Amino acid sequence: MREIFDAELKQLGDDLVAMSRRVEHAITAAGEALARQDLTLAESVIADDLAIDALERDLDERCVLLLAQQQPVATDLRVVVSALRMSATLERMGDLARHVAQVARRSYPHPAVDPALAAVFAEMNEAAVRVAAKTTEVLHSHDLEVAAAILAEDDRLDHLHEETFRVLLGSGWTGTPQQTVDVTLLGRYYERFGDHAVSIAKRITFLVTGDFAGDPSAAH
Amino acid sequence: MREIFDAELKQLGDDLVAMSRRVEHAITAAGEALARQDLTLAESVIADDLAIDALERDLDERCVLLLAQQQPVATDLRVVVSALRMSATLERMGDLARHVAQVARRSYPHPAVDPALAAVFAEMNEAAVRVAAKTTEVLHSHDLEVAAAILAEDDRLDHLHEETFRVLLGSGWTGTPQQTVDVTLLGRYYERFGDHAVSIAKRITFLVTGDFAGDPSAAH
């Protein structure tokens, strides 16, 4: 019985890693679509988000079955409940990658990001891609150093997000209202993407240490 | 044993209702703070959000205990898992009310919303307050007509959100970049607030009918 349960728990972990890989792929492609006005790539990110949503539903359904059939307690129970929460978080990260792609699609064939901010958004996307890669890694390894690195990358994202406001609200900004709207929304999407990764890093830390290093739900 | 369990399930439901009442209060006050440049009110919304976060933690902890001690199956299990999810959603709605209050605080003593959009945001806030009140109601009554009414109010919020873009991107818009940023963020917060209420309405519908009327997680 315990062996079956362990195999099922391992499968849950593997599924979270697989979901996270898709999110990583989505944010990478969304950033490229944004930087290169690549409509086809933007549309593929938007279409592929359905697959992430489907993975979440499957994973959740299996968590509920596992709770019903195996009646886990203690740490096992926390692993399953955390999987439920982390799948919702990954699904949301997928949505945010889709939103980035939707901004790229809406502004096509024009760049959504004004040249004055292209470098900042290139950096934001790189930071978001690193955040996503480390999220996959921490889900796989449960390595607390990787969890800490996610928090550092999120600080970088927050800093870049503030930088977008400095440009938007500085005297040199001559963008149109549409450009101001797009930069505001994109900045918000990237900031939230980082927050969600932080919530996963904190949940893994909690599972490993049994200690709430701050409340994961406070990461907004 | 069953009686204790029923009492605990009822308590979970009551706690969700209590959380939702606080969210209702928060969005009402945030909208007033925004409309009247009321700094004290904005700060009280921001401070009170900690209480909503605390309610979520308590509720989640009790859900996990309930799963461990009562080992619910079938519908009971779904009720507990849904409570876990809905508390996270309500916590997020509280955050969004806080974000509205933060915009009001940041722009104080100036109005965050340009006069050209004051009426639209007054309507958005009214719709959001109705959404929040109906969320409390549906959590209390599990009445599917109330769930349907939430979807209708959310359509209204989406329509008003589109209206903000029509104004921002129209030829008559003369707002500063800061005003454009604030309207973009506020519109997004209200839109997301409605989406979260829809997700609760769909979860309750699922619990009542056993039928996924669309996937709640798709409501973004």
GROMACS .gro file of C-alpha atoms in nm:
model
  440
    1MET     CA    1   0.000   0.000   0.000
    2ARG     CA    2   0.274   0.241   0.102
    3GLU     CA    3   0.463   0.165  -0.218
    4ILE     CA    4   0.163   0.253  -0.431
    5PHE     CA    5   0.116   0.571  -0.234
    6ASP     CA    6   0.481   0.668  -0.272
    7ALA     CA    7   0.458   0.607  -0.645
    8GLU     CA    8   0.149   0.828  -0.659
    9LEU     CA    9   0.318   1.105  -0.463
   10LYS     CA   10   0.617   1.085  -0.693
   11GLN     CA   11   0.383   1.111  -0.992
   12LEU     CA   12   0.229   1.426  -0.845
   13GLY     CA   13   0.576   1.576  -0.812
   14ASP     CA   14   0.663   1.479  -1.168
   15ASP     CA   15   0.342   1.636  -1.295
   16LEU     CA   16   0.419   1.964  -1.120
   17VAL     CA   17   0.764   1.961  -1.282
   18ALA     CA   18   0.605   1.895  -1.621
   19MET     CA   19   0.358   2.181  -1.571
   20SER     CA   20   0.640   2.410  -1.468
   21ARG     CA   21   0.842   2.318  -1.779
   22ARG     CA   22   0.547   2.423  -1.993
   23VAL     CA   23   0.522   2.753  -1.805
   24GLU     CA   24   0.895   2.805  -1.860
   25HIS     CA   25   0.847   2.742  -2.230
   26ALA     CA   26   0.546   2.977  -2.241
   27ILE     CA   27   0.717   3.274  -2.077
   28THR     CA   28   1.027   3.225  -2.294
   29ALA     CA   29   0.819   3.224  -2.611
   30ALA     CA   30   0.596   3.511  -2.494
   31GLY     CA   31   0.903   3.727  -2.434
   32GLU     CA   32   1.040   3.645  -2.778
   33ALA     CA   33   0.704   3.720  -2.939
   34LEU     CA   34   0.703   4.054  -2.761
   35ALA     CA   35   1.059   4.144  -2.853
   36ARG     CA   36   1.039   4.037  -3.218
   37GLN     CA   37   0.670   4.107  -3.297
   38ASP     CA   38   0.631   3.742  -3.380
   39LEU     CA   39   0.258   3.689  -3.428
   40THR     CA   40   0.281   3.313  -3.489
   41LEU     CA   41   0.478   3.262  -3.171
   42ALA     CA   42   0.236   3.480  -2.973
   43GLU     CA   43  -0.057   3.276  -3.099
   44SER     CA   44   0.113   2.948  -3.013
   45VAL     CA   45   0.164   3.067  -2.652
   46ILE     CA   46  -0.204   3.164  -2.634
   47ALA     CA   47  -0.318   2.828  -2.776
   48ASP     CA   48  -0.079   2.622  -2.561
   49ASP     CA   49  -0.214   2.774  -2.241
   50LEU     CA   50  -0.512   2.541  -2.275
   51ALA     CA   51  -0.275   2.248  -2.226
   52ILE     CA   52  -0.148   2.400  -1.900
   53ASP     CA   53  -0.506   2.445  -1.783
   54ALA     CA   54  -0.578   2.081  -1.868
   55LEU     CA   55  -0.273   1.965  -1.672
   56GLU     CA   56  -0.399   2.158  -1.370
   57ARG     CA   57  -0.741   1.993  -1.390
   58ASP     CA   58  -0.586   1.645  -1.421
   59LEU     CA   59  -0.346   1.706  -1.135
   60ASP     CA   60  -0.621   1.841  -0.909
   61GLU     CA   61  -0.850   1.553  -0.988
   62ARG     CA   62  -0.574   1.309  -0.895
   63CYS     CA   63  -0.503   1.497  -0.571
   64VAL     CA   64  -0.868   1.464  -0.471
   65LEU     CA   65  -0.867   1.092  -0.560
   66LEU     CA   66  -0.549   1.046  -0.363
   67LEU     CA   67  -0.700   1.216  -0.060
   68ALA     CA   68  -1.010   0.996  -0.088
   69GLN     CA   69  -0.836   0.665  -0.152
   70GLN     CA   70  -0.517   0.693   0.052
   71GLN     CA   71  -0.639   0.919   0.335
   72PRO     CA   72  -0.294   1.062   0.391
   73VAL     CA   73  -0.200   1.229   0.719
   74ALA     CA   74   0.086   1.443   0.849
   75THR     CA   75   0.356   1.524   0.593
   76ASP     CA   76   0.193   1.318   0.317
   77LEU     CA   77  -0.125   1.517   0.354
   78ARG     CA   78   0.066   1.845   0.338
   79VAL     CA   79   0.242   1.727   0.021
   80VAL     CA   80  -0.092   1.661  -0.149
   81VAL     CA   81  -0.252   1.986  -0.031
   82SER     CA   82   0.058   2.176  -0.144
   83ALA     CA   83   0.040   2.010  -0.484
   84LEU     CA   84  -0.318   2.134  -0.519
   85ARG     CA   85  -0.206   2.487  -0.438
   86MET     CA   86   0.106   2.482  -0.651
   87SER     CA   87  -0.081   2.354  -0.956
   88ALA     CA   88  -0.317   2.651  -0.922
   89THR     CA   89  -0.016   2.881  -0.900
   90LEU     CA   90   0.149   2.730  -1.208
   91GLU     CA   91  -0.178   2.755  -1.399
   92ARG     CA   92  -0.185   3.125  -1.311
   93MET     CA   93   0.177   3.170  -1.424
   94GLY     CA   94   0.072   3.018  -1.755
   95ASP     CA   95  -0.212   3.270  -1.778
   96LEU     CA   96   0.033   3.555  -1.722
   97ALA     CA   97   0.261   3.427  -2.000
   98ARG     CA   98  -0.050   3.413  -2.219
   99HIS     CA   99  -0.137   3.772  -2.125
  100VAL     CA  100   0.211   3.886  -2.233
  101ALA     CA  101   0.157   3.707  -2.564
  102GLN     CA  102  -0.187   3.868  -2.599
  103VAL     CA  103  -0.033   4.215  -2.565
  104ALA     CA  104   0.222   4.120  -2.834
  105ARG     CA  105  -0.060   3.997  -3.058
  106ARG     CA  106  -0.278   4.304  -3.005
  107SER     CA  107  -0.004   4.547  -3.099
  108TYR     CA  108   0.119   4.347  -3.400
  109PRO     CA  109   0.276   4.451  -3.640
  110HIS     CA  110   0.391   4.732  -3.410
  111PRO     CA  111   0.608   4.665  -3.107
  112ALA     CA  112   0.404   4.683  -2.785
  113VAL     CA  113   0.706   4.815  -2.600
  114ASP     CA  114   0.842   5.158  -2.688
  115PRO     CA  115   1.216   5.151  -2.781
  116ALA     CA  116   1.285   5.354  -2.464
  117LEU     CA  117   1.181   5.049  -2.263
  118ALA     CA  118   1.287   4.762  -2.489
  119ALA     CA  119   1.604   4.693  -2.288
  120VAL     CA  120   1.418   4.695  -1.956
  121PHE     CA  121   1.161   4.447  -2.086
  122ALA     CA  122   1.431   4.227  -2.236
  123GLU     CA  123   1.587   4.213  -1.888
  124MET     CA  124   1.248   4.151  -1.727
  125ASN     CA  125   1.184   3.861  -1.958
  126GLU     CA  126   1.526   3.714  -1.892
  127ALA     CA  127   1.463   3.739  -1.517
  128ALA     CA  128   1.117   3.580  -1.560
  129VAL     CA  129   1.265   3.295  -1.765
  130ARG     CA  130   1.526   3.235  -1.493
  131VAL     CA  131   1.250   3.244  -1.231
  132ALA     CA  132   1.053   2.986  -1.429
  133ALA     CA  133   1.359   2.762  -1.478
  134LYS     CA  134   1.439   2.777  -1.107
  135THR     CA  135   1.076   2.700  -1.025
  136THR     CA  136   1.104   2.382  -1.231
  137GLU     CA  137   1.431   2.306  -1.055
  138VAL     CA  138   1.300   2.360  -0.702
  139LEU     CA  139   0.994   2.146  -0.775
  140HIS     CA  140   1.228   1.872  -0.890
  141SER     CA  141   1.507   1.896  -0.631
  142HIS     CA  142   1.339   2.061  -0.329
  143ASP     CA  143   1.675   2.238  -0.294
  144LEU     CA  144   1.641   2.533  -0.055
  145GLU     CA  145   1.925   2.721  -0.222
  146VAL     CA  146   1.724   2.723  -0.542
  147ALA     CA  147   1.421   2.844  -0.346
  148ALA     CA  148   1.632   3.131  -0.210
  149ALA     CA  149   1.756   3.210  -0.561
  150ILE     CA  150   1.392   3.249  -0.675
  151LEU     CA  151   1.340   3.515  -0.410
  152ALA     CA  152   1.650   3.699  -0.535
  153GLU     CA  153   1.530   3.684  -0.897
  154ASP     CA  154   1.192   3.813  -0.786
  155ASP     CA  155   1.364   4.112  -0.623
  156ARG     CA  156   1.529   4.175  -0.958
  157LEU     CA  157   1.187   4.162  -1.130
  158ASP     CA  158   1.042   4.406  -0.877
  159HIS     CA  159   1.335   4.641  -0.933
  160LEU     CA  160   1.285   4.628  -1.311
  161HIS     CA  161   0.913   4.684  -1.262
  162GLU     CA  162   0.989   5.002  -1.066
  163GLU     CA  163   1.224   5.103  -1.347
  164THR     CA  164   0.936   5.088  -1.598
  165PHE     CA  165   0.746   5.339  -1.382
  166ARG     CA  166   1.048   5.567  -1.359
  167VAL     CA  167   1.057   5.577  -1.740
  168LEU     CA  168   0.678   5.610  -1.783
  169LEU     CA  169   0.653   5.890  -1.529
  170GLY     CA  170   0.978   6.065  -1.623
  171SER     CA  171   0.993   6.385  -1.827
  172GLY     CA  172   1.143   6.200  -2.124
  173TRP     CA  173   0.843   5.973  -2.184
  174THR     CA  174   0.667   6.059  -2.510
  175GLY     CA  175   0.475   5.735  -2.563
  176THR     CA  176   0.110   5.727  -2.663
  177PRO     CA  177  -0.159   5.633  -2.409
  178GLN     CA  178  -0.172   5.287  -2.575
  179GLN     CA  179   0.200   5.243  -2.512
  180THR     CA  180   0.158   5.361  -2.154
  181VAL     CA  181  -0.126   5.113  -2.104
  182ASP     CA  182   0.073   4.826  -2.257
  183VAL     CA  183   0.384   4.893  -2.050
  184THR     CA  184   0.174   4.920  -1.733
  185LEU     CA  185   0.000   4.590  -1.800
  186LEU     CA  186   0.315   4.406  -1.910
  187GLY     CA  187   0.504   4.527  -1.603
  188ARG     CA  188   0.221   4.406  -1.383
  189TYR     CA  189   0.214   4.064  -1.555
  190TYR     CA  190   0.588   4.012  -1.503
  191GLU     CA  191   0.571   4.129  -1.144
  192ARG     CA  192   0.287   3.885  -1.067
  193PHE     CA  193   0.472   3.606  -1.246
  194GLY     CA  194   0.759   3.652  -1.002
  195ASP     CA  195   0.524   3.667  -0.702
  196HIS     CA  196   0.372   3.332  -0.795
  197ALA     CA  197   0.715   3.172  -0.827
  198VAL     CA  198   0.797   3.307  -0.481
  199SER     CA  199   0.482   3.147  -0.344
  200ILE     CA  200   0.598   2.810  -0.485
  201ALA     CA  201   0.948   2.860  -0.343
  202LYS     CA  202   0.796   2.930   0.000
  203ARG     CA  203   0.566   2.629  -0.016
  204ILE     CA  204   0.856   2.399  -0.100
  205THR     CA  205   1.059   2.556   0.181
  206PHE     CA  206   0.768   2.491   0.416
  207LEU     CA  207   0.741   2.130   0.305
  208VAL     CA  208   1.114   2.073   0.352
  209THR     CA  209   1.161   2.255   0.681
  210GLY     CA  210   0.810   2.233   0.826
  211ASP     CA  211   0.852   2.601   0.902
  212PHE     CA  212   0.646   2.879   0.747
  213ALA     CA  213   0.919   3.118   0.634
  214GLY     CA  214   0.662   3.392   0.607
  215ASP     CA  215   0.319   3.315   0.477
  216PRO     CA  216   0.325   3.205   0.113
  217SER     CA  217  -0.014   3.362   0.059
  218ALA     CA  218   0.131   3.699   0.158
  219ALA     CA  219   0.344   3.709  -0.157
  220HIS     CA  220   0.139   3.957  -0.360
  221MET     CA  221  -1.869   1.138   1.488
  222ARG     CA  222  -2.082   1.246   1.194
  223GLU     CA  223  -2.236   1.520   1.405
  224ILE     CA  224  -1.894   1.661   1.494
  225PHE     CA  225  -1.795   1.647   1.130
  226ASP     CA  226  -2.114   1.823   1.019
  227ALA     CA  227  -2.053   2.093   1.279
  228GLU     CA  228  -1.698   2.136   1.149
  229LEU     CA  229  -1.815   2.158   0.789
  230LYS     CA  230  -2.073   2.416   0.890
  231GLN     CA  231  -1.801   2.612   1.067
  232LEU     CA  232  -1.590   2.610   0.749
  233GLY     CA  233  -1.886   2.751   0.558
  234ASP     CA  234  -1.945   3.017   0.823
  235ASP     CA  235  -1.579   3.116   0.809
  236LEU     CA  236  -1.592   3.158   0.432
  237VAL     CA  237  -1.897   3.380   0.475
  238ALA     CA  238  -1.715   3.584   0.741
  239MET     CA  239  -1.413   3.623   0.512
  240SER     CA  240  -1.636   3.728   0.225
  241ARG     CA  241  -1.809   3.990   0.445
  242ARG     CA  242  -1.468   4.141   0.518
  243VAL     CA  243  -1.386   4.148   0.147
  244GLU     CA  244  -1.721   4.317   0.081
  245HIS     CA  245  -1.638   4.577   0.344
  246ALA     CA  246  -1.287   4.626   0.199
  247ILE     CA  247  -1.397   4.687  -0.159
  248THR     CA  248  -1.675   4.920  -0.044
  249ALA     CA  249  -1.431   5.127   0.162
  250ALA     CA  250  -1.161   5.117  -0.107
  251GLY     CA  251  -1.406   5.257  -0.362
  252GLU     CA  252  -1.508   5.534  -0.123
  253ALA     CA  253  -1.145   5.617  -0.048
  254LEU     CA  254  -1.082   5.639  -0.421
  255ALA     CA  255  -1.385   5.854  -0.496
  256ARG     CA  256  -1.342   6.095  -0.204
  257GLN     CA  257  -0.961   6.102  -0.165
  258ASP     CA  258  -1.008   5.973   0.188
  259LEU     CA  259  -0.659   5.888   0.311
  260THR     CA  260  -0.768   5.754   0.650
  261LEU     CA  261  -1.016   5.518   0.489
  262ALA     CA  262  -0.756   5.402   0.234
  263GLU     CA  263  -0.511   5.327   0.515
  264SER     CA  264  -0.772   5.134   0.711
  265VAL     CA  265  -0.841   4.910   0.408
  266ILE     CA  266  -0.467   4.848   0.371
  267ALA     CA  267  -0.426   4.764   0.741
  268ASP     CA  268  -0.739   4.547   0.757
  269ASP     CA  269  -0.616   4.325   0.475
  270LEU     CA  270  -0.388   4.157   0.729
  271ALA     CA  271  -0.699   4.031   0.907
  272ILE     CA  272  -0.826   3.871   0.585
  273ASP     CA  273  -0.488   3.704   0.534
  274ALA     CA  274  -0.504   3.571   0.891
  275LEU     CA  275  -0.853   3.432   0.834
  276GLU     CA  276  -0.725   3.248   0.528
  277ARG     CA  277  -0.440   3.090   0.723
  278ASP     CA  278  -0.675   2.980   1.003
  279LEU     CA  279  -0.927   2.841   0.761
  280ASP     CA  280  -0.663   2.651   0.565
  281GLU     CA  281  -0.509   2.509   0.877
  282ARG     CA  282  -0.849   2.382   0.987
  283CYS     CA  283  -0.913   2.230   0.643
  284VAL     CA  284  -0.588   2.035   0.669
  285LEU     CA  285  -0.674   1.920   1.023
  286LEU     CA  286  -1.019   1.819   0.906
  287LEU     CA  287  -0.873   1.616   0.620
  288ALA     CA  288  -0.631   1.446   0.861
  289GLN     CA  289  -0.875   1.376   1.143
  290GLN     CA  290  -1.201   1.307   0.960
  291GLN     CA  291  -1.066   1.158   0.638
  292PRO     CA  292  -1.366   1.275   0.440
  293VAL     CA  293  -1.459   1.115   0.108
  294ALA     CA  294  -1.694   1.191  -0.181
  295THR     CA  295  -1.892   1.514  -0.144
  296ASP     CA  296  -1.752   1.593   0.201
  297LEU     CA  297  -1.402   1.579   0.062
  298ARG     CA  298  -1.496   1.809  -0.225
  299VAL     CA  299  -1.649   2.056   0.020
  300VAL     CA  300  -1.324   2.073   0.218
  301VAL     CA  301  -1.103   2.100  -0.092
  302SER     CA  302  -1.333   2.370  -0.231
  303ALA     CA  303  -1.311   2.561   0.097
  304LEU     CA  304  -0.932   2.557   0.065
  305ARG     CA  305  -0.957   2.699  -0.285
  306MET     CA  306  -1.226   2.953  -0.208
  307SER     CA  307  -1.037   3.089   0.092
  308ALA     CA  308  -0.738   3.150  -0.138
  309THR     CA  309  -0.969   3.328  -0.382
  310LEU     CA  310  -1.121   3.547  -0.111
  311GLU     CA  311  -0.775   3.631   0.019
  312ARG     CA  312  -0.685   3.745  -0.332
  313MET     CA  313  -1.002   3.956  -0.358
  314GLY     CA  314  -0.894   4.123  -0.034
  315ASP     CA  315  -0.554   4.196  -0.189
  316LEU     CA  316  -0.721   4.357  -0.489
  317ALA     CA  317  -0.933   4.582  -0.264
  318ARG     CA  318  -0.608   4.672  -0.087
  319HIS     CA  319  -0.445   4.754  -0.421
  320VAL     CA  320  -0.731   4.992  -0.504
  321ALA     CA  321  -0.680   5.159  -0.165
  322GLN     CA  322  -0.305   5.180  -0.231
  323VAL     CA  323  -0.366   5.368  -0.556
  324ALA     CA  324  -0.595   5.608  -0.367
  325ARG     CA  325  -0.326   5.656  -0.101
  326ARG     CA  326  -0.046   5.709  -0.353
  327SER     CA  327  -0.231   5.983  -0.540
  328TYR     CA  328  -0.356   6.161  -0.227
  329PRO     CA  329  -0.444   6.450  -0.203
  330HIS     CA  330  -0.515   6.437  -0.576
  331PRO     CA  331  -0.782   6.211  -0.720
  332ALA     CA  332  -0.629   5.901  -0.883
  333VAL     CA  333  -0.909   5.893  -1.136
  334ASP     CA  334  -0.936   6.177  -1.389
  335PRO     CA  335  -1.281   6.347  -1.386
  336ALA     CA  336  -1.340   6.209  -1.737
  337LEU     CA  337  -1.350   5.861  -1.584
  338ALA     CA  338  -1.494   5.928  -1.237
  339ALA     CA  339  -1.843   5.813  -1.336
  340VAL     CA  340  -1.712   5.491  -1.495
  341PHE     CA  341  -1.513   5.405  -1.182
  342ALA     CA  342  -1.806   5.488  -0.957
  343GLU     CA  343  -2.008   5.235  -1.159
  344MET     CA  344  -1.724   4.983  -1.149
  345ASN     CA  345  -1.706   5.009  -0.775
  346GLU     CA  346  -2.081   4.970  -0.739
  347ALA     CA  347  -2.067   4.659  -0.957
  348ALA     CA  348  -1.774   4.523  -0.754
  349VAL     CA  349  -1.959   4.585  -0.427
  350ARG     CA  350  -2.264   4.401  -0.565
  351VAL     CA  351  -2.036   4.116  -0.679
  352ALA     CA  352  -1.887   4.097  -0.329
  353ALA     CA  353  -2.229   4.104  -0.160
  354LYS     CA  354  -2.355   3.828  -0.388
  355THR     CA  355  -2.040   3.627  -0.320
  356THR     CA  356  -2.119   3.641   0.052
  357GLU     CA  357  -2.478   3.545  -0.029
  358VAL     CA  358  -2.389   3.248  -0.249
  359LEU     CA  359  -2.142   3.120   0.009
  360HIS     CA  360  -2.422   3.136   0.265
  361SER     CA  361  -2.718   3.009   0.063
  362HIS     CA  362  -2.560   2.801  -0.216
  363ASP     CA  363  -2.838   2.949  -0.428
  364LEU     CA  364  -2.764   2.893  -0.797
  365GLU     CA  365  -2.961   3.200  -0.900
  366VAL     CA  366  -2.721   3.411  -0.697
  367ALA     CA  367  -2.430   3.231  -0.862
  368ALA     CA  368  -2.577   3.322  -1.202
  369ALA     CA  369  -2.622   3.683  -1.091
  370ILE     CA  370  -2.250   3.700  -1.009
  371LEU     CA  371  -2.168   3.602  -1.367
  372ALA     CA  372  -2.398   3.879  -1.492
  373GLU     CA  373  -2.235   4.138  -1.264
  374ASP     CA  374  -1.895   4.025  -1.384
  375ASP     CA  375  -2.004   4.086  -1.743
  376ARG     CA  376  -2.096   4.437  -1.633
  377LEU     CA  377  -1.750   4.482  -1.480
  378ASP     CA  378  -1.584   4.360  -1.799
  379HIS     CA  379  -1.794   4.601  -2.002
  380LEU     CA  380  -1.695   4.893  -1.777
  381HIS     CA  381  -1.332   4.783  -1.797
  382GLU     CA  382  -1.350   4.803  -2.176
  383GLU     CA  383  -1.508   5.146  -2.139
  384THR     CA  384  -1.201   5.269  -1.947
  385PHE     CA  385  -0.985   5.170  -2.245
  386ARG     CA  386  -1.217   5.346  -2.488
  387VAL     CA  387  -1.169   5.666  -2.287
  388LEU     CA  388  -0.792   5.619  -2.237
  389LEU     CA  389  -0.731   5.546  -2.604
  390GLY     CA  390  -0.982   5.797  -2.742
  391SER     CA  391  -0.884   6.129  -2.894
  392GLY     CA  392  -1.033   6.321  -2.600
  393TRP     CA  393  -0.798   6.174  -2.337
  394THR     CA  394  -0.561   6.440  -2.203
  395GLY     CA  395  -0.454   6.268  -1.879
  396THR     CA  396  -0.094   6.251  -1.765
  397PRO     CA  397   0.103   5.925  -1.791
  398GLN     CA  398   0.050   5.883  -1.413
  399GLN     CA  399  -0.327   5.905  -1.464
  400THR     CA  400  -0.307   5.661  -1.755
  401VAL     CA  401  -0.108   5.419  -1.537
  402ASP     CA  402  -0.351   5.451  -1.244
  403VAL     CA  403  -0.660   5.397  -1.458
  404THR     CA  404  -0.498   5.096  -1.625
  405LEU     CA  405  -0.409   4.937  -1.292
  406LEU     CA  406  -0.741   5.018  -1.125
  407GLY     CA  407  -0.934   4.876  -1.420
  408ARG     CA  408  -0.728   4.561  -1.403
  409TYR     CA  409  -0.786   4.525  -1.026
  410TYR     CA  410  -1.163   4.556  -1.065
  411GLU     CA  411  -1.168   4.315  -1.357
  412ARG     CA  412  -0.971   4.055  -1.159
  413PHE     CA  413  -1.195   4.108  -0.855
  414GLY     CA  414  -1.493   4.007  -1.070
  415ASP     CA  415  -1.308   3.707  -1.214
  416HIS     CA  416  -1.236   3.573  -0.866
  417ALA     CA  417  -1.601   3.609  -0.766
  418VAL     CA  418  -1.695   3.414  -1.079
  419SER     CA  419  -1.456   3.138  -0.977
  420ILE     CA  420  -1.634   3.113  -0.640
  421ALA     CA  421  -1.975   3.114  -0.808
  422LYS     CA  422  -1.862   2.828  -1.033
  423ARG     CA  423  -1.719   2.628  -0.745
  424ILE     CA  424  -2.044   2.657  -0.550
  425THR     CA  425  -2.237   2.558  -0.863
  426PHE     CA  426  -2.010   2.257  -0.898
  427LEU     CA  427  -2.063   2.157  -0.536
  428VAL     CA  428  -2.441   2.188  -0.569
  429THR     CA  429  -2.486   2.022  -0.907
  430GLY     CA  430  -2.178   1.799  -0.918
  431ASP     CA  431  -2.135   1.935  -1.270
  432PHE     CA  432  -1.843   2.149  -1.382
  433ALA     CA  433  -2.026   2.438  -1.550
  434GLY     CA  434  -1.708   2.534  -1.724
  435ASP     CA  435  -1.380   2.510  -1.543
  436PRO     CA  436  -1.357   2.754  -1.252
  437SER     CA  437  -0.985   2.788  -1.305
  438ALA     CA  438  -1.053   2.917  -1.657
  439ALA     CA  439  -1.204   3.237  -1.519
  440HIS     CA  440  -0.914   3.474  -1.582
   0.00000   0.00000   0.00000
